[in-house]
mmCIF file of C-alpha atoms in Angstrom:
data_model
loop_
_atom_site.group_PDB
_atom_site.id
_atom_site.type_symbol
_atom_site.label_atom_id
_atom_site.label_comp_id
_atom_site.label_asym_id
_atom_site.label_seq_id
_atom_site.Cartn_x
_atom_site.Cartn_y
_atom_site.Cartn_z
ATOM 1 C CA UNK T 37 0.000 0.000 0.000
ATOM 2 C CA UNK T 38 0.881 3.632 0.175
ATOM 3 C CA UNK T 39 1.446 5.983 3.089
ATOM 4 C CA UNK T 40 2.021 9.721 3.078
ATOM 5 C CA UNK T 41 3.032 12.026 5.904
ATOM 6 C CA UNK T 42 2.507 15.777 5.961
ATOM 7 C CA UNK T 43 2.080 18.232 8.844
ATOM 8 C CA UNK T 44 -1.491 18.652 9.993
ATOM 9 C CA UNK T 45 -1.348 22.426 10.449
ATOM 10 C CA UNK T 46 0.865 25.339 9.438
ATOM 11 C CA UNK T 47 0.438 29.031 10.224
ATOM 12 C CA UNK T 48 2.223 31.784 8.314
ATOM 13 C CA UNK T 49 2.094 35.551 7.965
ATOM 14 C CA UNK T 50 0.693 37.333 4.943
ATOM 15 C CA UNK T 51 3.473 38.133 2.468
ATOM 16 C CA UNK T 52 5.776 35.448 3.832
ATOM 17 C CA UNK T 53 6.950 32.137 2.360
ATOM 18 C CA UNK T 54 5.778 28.757 3.629
ATOM 19 C CA UNK T 55 6.927 25.234 2.813
ATOM 20 C CA UNK T 56 4.680 22.189 3.249
ATOM 21 C CA UNK T 57 6.568 18.909 3.317
ATOM 22 C CA UNK T 58 5.410 15.464 2.268
ATOM 23 C CA UNK T 59 7.144 12.140 2.713
ATOM 24 C CA UNK T 60 5.782 8.996 1.164
ATOM 25 C CA UNK T 61 6.182 5.245 1.093
ATOM 26 C CA UNK T 62 4.932 3.349 -1.909
ATOM 27 C CA UNK T 63 5.909 0.810 -4.513
ATOM 28 C CA UNK T 64 5.995 1.601 -8.197
ATOM 29 C CA UNK T 65 6.201 5.370 -7.695
ATOM 30 C CA UNK T 66 5.404 7.479 -10.744
ATOM 31 C CA UNK T 67 4.995 10.987 -9.341
ATOM 32 C CA UNK T 68 3.720 13.356 -6.653
ATOM 33 C CA UNK T 69 0.809 15.763 -7.004
ATOM 34 C CA UNK T 70 -0.348 18.702 -4.913
ATOM 35 C CA UNK T 71 -3.942 19.845 -4.482
ATOM 36 C CA UNK T 72 -5.601 22.771 -2.722
ATOM 37 C CA UNK T 73 -8.974 22.595 -1.028
ATOM 38 C CA UNK T 74 -10.847 25.510 0.486
ATOM 39 C CA UNK T 75 -13.397 24.838 3.204
ATOM 40 C CA UNK T 76 -16.602 23.533 1.666
ATOM 41 C CA UNK T 77 -15.015 23.209 -1.758
ATOM 42 C CA UNK T 78 -13.509 20.511 -3.924
ATOM 43 C CA UNK T 79 -9.797 19.736 -4.262
ATOM 44 C CA UNK T 80 -8.166 21.568 -7.152
ATOM 45 C CA UNK T 81 -4.973 20.547 -8.889
ATOM 46 C CA UNK T 82 -1.841 22.640 -8.286
ATOM 47 C CA UNK T 83 1.140 20.710 -9.616
ATOM 48 C CA UNK T 84 2.631 17.346 -10.517
ATOM 49 C CA UNK T 85 6.259 16.240 -10.250
ATOM 50 C CA UNK T 86 7.382 13.087 -12.008
ATOM 51 C CA UNK T 87 11.071 13.993 -12.083
ATOM 52 C CA UNK T 88 13.448 15.265 -9.421
ATOM 53 C CA UNK T 89 13.707 19.005 -9.067
ATOM 54 C CA UNK T 90 11.672 22.146 -8.723
ATOM 55 C CA UNK T 91 8.623 23.074 -10.788
ATOM 56 C CA UNK T 92 7.455 26.677 -10.590
ATOM 57 C CA UNK T 93 3.987 27.964 -11.375
ATOM 58 C CA UNK T 94 3.545 31.574 -10.384
ATOM 59 C CA UNK T 95 3.685 31.974 -6.605
ATOM 60 C CA UNK T 96 3.609 28.211 -6.094
ATOM 61 C CA UNK T 97 6.515 25.807 -6.590
ATOM 62 C CA UNK T 98 6.768 22.082 -5.991
ATOM 63 C CA UNK T 99 9.861 19.980 -5.409
ATOM 64 C CA UNK T 100 10.516 16.255 -5.610
ATOM 65 C CA UNK T 101 13.390 14.045 -4.519
ATOM 66 C CA UNK T 102 12.679 10.468 -5.591
ATOM 67 C CA UNK T 103 15.735 9.105 -3.781
ATOM 68 C CA UNK T 104 14.523 10.593 -0.488
ATOM 69 C CA UNK T 105 10.812 9.822 -1.098
ATOM 70 C CA UNK T 106 10.182 13.449 -0.284
ATOM 71 C CA UNK T 107 8.558 16.471 -1.788
ATOM 72 C CA UNK T 108 7.368 19.892 -0.776
ATOM 73 C CA UNK T 109 5.063 22.663 -1.861
ATOM 74 C CA UNK T 110 6.411 26.194 -1.575
ATOM 75 C CA UNK T 111 4.035 29.120 -1.442
ATOM 76 C CA UNK T 112 5.507 32.602 -1.822
ATOM 77 C CA UNK T 113 4.052 36.049 -1.190
ATOM 78 C CA UNK T 114 1.301 34.518 0.872
ATOM 79 C CA UNK T 115 -2.164 35.997 0.586
ATOM 80 C CA UNK T 116 -5.156 35.568 2.846
ATOM 81 C CA UNK T 117 -6.916 33.620 0.096
ATOM 82 C CA UNK T 118 -4.187 30.960 0.330
ATOM 83 C CA UNK T 119 -5.696 29.806 3.620
ATOM 84 C CA UNK T 120 -6.849 26.309 2.740
ATOM 85 C CA UNK T 121 -5.915 22.660 3.085
ATOM 86 C CA UNK T 122 -3.100 21.343 0.919
ATOM 87 C CA UNK T 123 -2.797 17.679 0.005
ATOM 88 C CA UNK T 124 0.036 15.694 -1.493
ATOM 89 C CA UNK T 125 -0.940 12.616 -3.497
ATOM 90 C CA UNK T 126 1.153 9.790 -4.909
ATOM 91 C CA UNK T 127 0.708 8.278 -8.326
ATOM 92 C CA UNK T 128 1.855 4.673 -8.225
ATOM 93 C CA UNK T 129 1.065 2.116 -10.863
ATOM 94 C CA UNK T 130 -2.405 0.688 -10.616
ATOM 95 C CA UNK T 131 -3.441 2.956 -7.766
ATOM 96 C CA UNK T 132 -2.994 6.549 -8.832
ATOM 97 C CA UNK T 133 -3.819 9.541 -6.676
ATOM 98 C CA UNK T 134 -3.747 8.297 -3.117
ATOM 99 C CA UNK T 135 -3.921 11.369 -0.896
ATOM 100 C CA UNK T 136 -2.239 12.309 2.343
ATOM 101 C CA UNK T 137 -4.275 13.610 5.288
ATOM 102 C CA UNK T 138 -3.694 17.215 4.272
ATOM 103 C CA UNK T 139 -2.080 20.279 5.820
ATOM 104 C CA UNK T 140 -4.301 23.088 6.974
ATOM 105 C CA UNK T 141 -2.609 26.417 6.194
ATOM 106 C CA UNK T 142 -3.726 29.497 8.060
ATOM 107 C CA UNK T 143 -2.464 32.836 6.742
ATOM 108 C CA UNK T 144 -2.585 35.599 9.334
ATOM 109 C CA UNK T 145 -2.199 39.348 8.975
ATOM 110 C CA UNK N 1 -16.735 21.828 -20.704
ATOM 111 C CA UNK N 2 -18.822 22.142 -17.544
ATOM 112 C CA UNK N 3 -16.371 20.104 -15.510
ATOM 113 C CA UNK N 4 -17.172 16.997 -13.498
ATOM 114 C CA UNK N 5 -20.840 16.969 -12.571
ATOM 115 C CA UNK N 6 -22.110 15.154 -9.507
ATOM 116 C CA UNK N 7 -25.646 14.672 -8.309
ATOM 117 C CA UNK N 8 -27.240 15.116 -5.936
ATOM 118 C CA UNK N 9 -25.272 17.838 -4.112
ATOM 119 C CA UNK N 10 -26.880 16.903 -0.809
ATOM 120 C CA UNK N 11 -28.595 13.715 0.297
ATOM 121 C CA UNK N 12 -30.228 12.950 3.611
ATOM 122 C CA UNK N 13 -31.483 9.425 4.029
ATOM 123 C CA UNK N 14 -32.525 7.039 6.748
ATOM 124 C CA UNK N 15 -30.380 4.156 7.870
ATOM 125 C CA UNK N 16 -31.071 1.062 5.812
ATOM 126 C CA UNK N 17 -32.076 2.917 2.681
ATOM 127 C CA UNK N 18 -30.304 2.609 -0.656
ATOM 128 C CA UNK N 19 -28.313 5.612 -1.826
ATOM 129 C CA UNK N 20 -27.108 6.202 -5.381
ATOM 130 C CA UNK N 21 -24.593 8.906 -6.204
ATOM 131 C CA UNK N 22 -24.025 9.928 -9.799
ATOM 132 C CA UNK N 23 -21.110 11.349 -11.723
ATOM 133 C CA UNK N 24 -20.553 12.673 -15.223
ATOM 134 C CA UNK N 25 -16.822 12.993 -15.943
ATOM 135 C CA UNK N 26 -15.229 15.509 -18.266
ATOM 136 C CA UNK N 27 -15.610 14.429 -21.870
ATOM 137 C CA UNK N 28 -12.499 12.704 -23.181
ATOM 138 C CA UNK N 29 -11.062 11.817 -19.788
ATOM 139 C CA UNK N 30 -10.175 8.139 -19.493
ATOM 140 C CA UNK N 31 -9.789 7.797 -15.704
ATOM 141 C CA UNK N 32 -12.456 8.177 -13.060
ATOM 142 C CA UNK N 33 -12.092 8.114 -9.287
ATOM 143 C CA UNK N 34 -14.529 7.968 -6.386
ATOM 144 C CA UNK N 35 -13.328 9.411 -3.057
ATOM 145 C CA UNK N 36 -14.881 9.743 0.378
ATOM 146 C CA UNK N 37 -13.847 12.597 2.671
ATOM 147 C CA UNK N 38 -14.355 12.818 6.425
ATOM 148 C CA UNK N 39 -12.567 14.777 9.118
ATOM 149 C CA UNK N 40 -11.292 11.611 10.746
ATOM 150 C CA UNK N 41 -10.123 9.660 7.702
ATOM 151 C CA UNK N 42 -9.311 12.403 5.219
ATOM 152 C CA UNK N 43 -9.693 11.851 1.482
ATOM 153 C CA UNK N 44 -9.972 8.106 0.864
ATOM 154 C CA UNK N 45 -9.800 6.564 -2.597
ATOM 155 C CA UNK N 46 -12.707 4.137 -2.934
ATOM 156 C CA UNK N 47 -12.383 2.941 -6.516
ATOM 157 C CA UNK N 48 -10.547 3.812 -9.708
ATOM 158 C CA UNK N 49 -11.739 3.161 -13.276
ATOM 159 C CA UNK N 50 -9.629 3.331 -16.407
ATOM 160 C CA UNK N 51 -11.417 3.262 -19.759
ATOM 161 C CA UNK N 52 -14.623 2.296 -17.908
ATOM 162 C CA UNK N 53 -12.984 -0.760 -16.302
ATOM 163 C CA UNK N 54 -12.538 -0.960 -12.510
ATOM 164 C CA UNK N 55 -8.806 -1.226 -11.883
ATOM 165 C CA UNK N 56 -8.571 -0.921 -8.118
ATOM 166 C CA UNK N 57 -11.506 -1.236 -5.734
ATOM 167 C CA UNK N 58 -9.456 -2.083 -2.652
ATOM 168 C CA UNK N 59 -10.682 1.089 -0.977
ATOM 169 C CA UNK N 60 -14.342 0.116 -1.117
ATOM 170 C CA UNK N 61 -15.217 -0.312 2.572
ATOM 171 C CA UNK N 62 -17.399 -3.385 2.339
ATOM 172 C CA UNK N 63 -19.937 -5.208 0.228
ATOM 173 C CA UNK N 64 -22.540 -2.554 0.926
ATOM 174 C CA UNK N 65 -20.669 -0.323 -1.513
ATOM 175 C CA UNK N 66 -20.682 -0.876 -5.261
ATOM 176 C CA UNK N 67 -19.642 1.246 -8.231
ATOM 177 C CA UNK N 68 -20.334 0.999 -11.933
ATOM 178 C CA UNK N 69 -19.235 2.795 -15.048
ATOM 179 C CA UNK N 70 -21.486 1.596 -17.882
ATOM 180 C CA UNK N 71 -20.028 4.069 -20.376
ATOM 181 C CA UNK N 72 -17.414 6.797 -20.648
ATOM 182 C CA UNK N 73 -19.797 9.541 -19.581
ATOM 183 C CA UNK N 74 -21.480 8.133 -16.495
ATOM 184 C CA UNK N 75 -20.658 6.426 -13.219
ATOM 185 C CA UNK N 76 -22.594 5.554 -10.084
ATOM 186 C CA UNK N 77 -21.663 4.759 -6.512
ATOM 187 C CA UNK N 78 -24.313 2.835 -4.614
ATOM 188 C CA UNK N 79 -24.582 2.152 -0.904
ATOM 189 C CA UNK N 80 -27.101 -0.491 0.140
ATOM 190 C CA UNK N 81 -28.034 -0.544 2.954
ATOM 191 C CA UNK N 82 -26.731 2.800 4.181
ATOM 192 C CA UNK N 83 -25.484 3.296 7.756
ATOM 193 C CA UNK N 84 -24.812 6.461 9.811
ATOM 194 C CA UNK N 85 -21.042 5.875 9.549
ATOM 195 C CA UNK N 86 -21.337 6.318 5.778
ATOM 196 C CA UNK N 87 -22.049 10.011 6.316
ATOM 197 C CA UNK N 88 -19.347 11.925 4.444
ATOM 198 C CA UNK N 89 -18.681 14.013 1.364
ATOM 199 C CA UNK N 90 -18.268 11.813 -1.689
ATOM 200 C CA UNK N 91 -16.223 13.187 -4.566
ATOM 201 C CA UNK N 92 -15.940 11.993 -8.118
ATOM 202 C CA UNK N 93 -12.901 13.032 -10.161
ATOM 203 C CA UNK N 94 -11.784 12.446 -13.720
ATOM 204 C CA UNK N 95 -8.387 12.615 -15.331
ATOM 205 C CA UNK N 96 -6.611 12.431 -18.649
ATOM 206 C CA UNK N 97 -3.066 13.283 -17.616
ATOM 207 C CA UNK N 98 -0.977 11.558 -14.988
ATOM 208 C CA UNK N 99 -1.332 13.146 -11.567
ATOM 209 C CA UNK N 100 -3.863 15.766 -12.644
ATOM 210 C CA UNK N 101 -7.471 15.133 -11.705
ATOM 211 C CA UNK N 102 -10.521 17.368 -11.829
ATOM 212 C CA UNK N 103 -12.991 17.006 -9.007
ATOM 213 C CA UNK N 104 -16.731 17.475 -8.960
ATOM 214 C CA UNK N 105 -18.331 19.596 -6.260
ATOM 215 C CA UNK N 106 -19.128 16.513 -4.209
ATOM 216 C CA UNK N 107 -22.219 14.961 -2.667
ATOM 217 C CA UNK N 108 -22.720 15.567 1.034
ATOM 218 C CA UNK N 109 -24.387 12.430 2.375
ATOM 219 C CA UNK N 110 -26.057 12.323 5.763
ATOM 220 C CA UNK N 111 -27.451 9.020 7.001
ATOM 221 C CA UNK N 112 -29.705 9.381 10.040
#
């Protein structure tokens, strides 16, 4: 099976940078995704890393190290609207998109 | 495209009743997922279809749960009989590219 670990809660100040880490254990690893979910809403796709390294999309970046079974999501220039839950999800063979428990990010003024 | 469409958005039913949740994936997507989300257990993958064929149903809790995908544009998740512990938000998602899925707005199920 798969297991993913990410912090349950993170608090950061508006305008700052925050990093949300994710470690995983799985067989047949293909890649790591990140999703955002606002309260009462549906998860929305942010990024996908299949190869080692950093992928940047605007204020959000995602990093993967396959050898360390580790990835992170980096959010820069935090805004109040970034307050949400962030999920990492592994894509592994016949069972794609198994999600972690999520990290609740609170952005404070 | 209107995105992934789920119905109903809310369902309240009595214990023991049959519940059917419906999903229309995005046209052209070849993968479909059913998830259940609760505060305690997070976002659990129930079943995954690829090209209308169930590939992994290991997340289906028990025999009370069943899912079908009769064609590329429709899927159902059925719970019979329903129990209070089935209360959750059920999401359907579809995908064409690895790692990138599009979620419907979910069905909030309450079993009393």
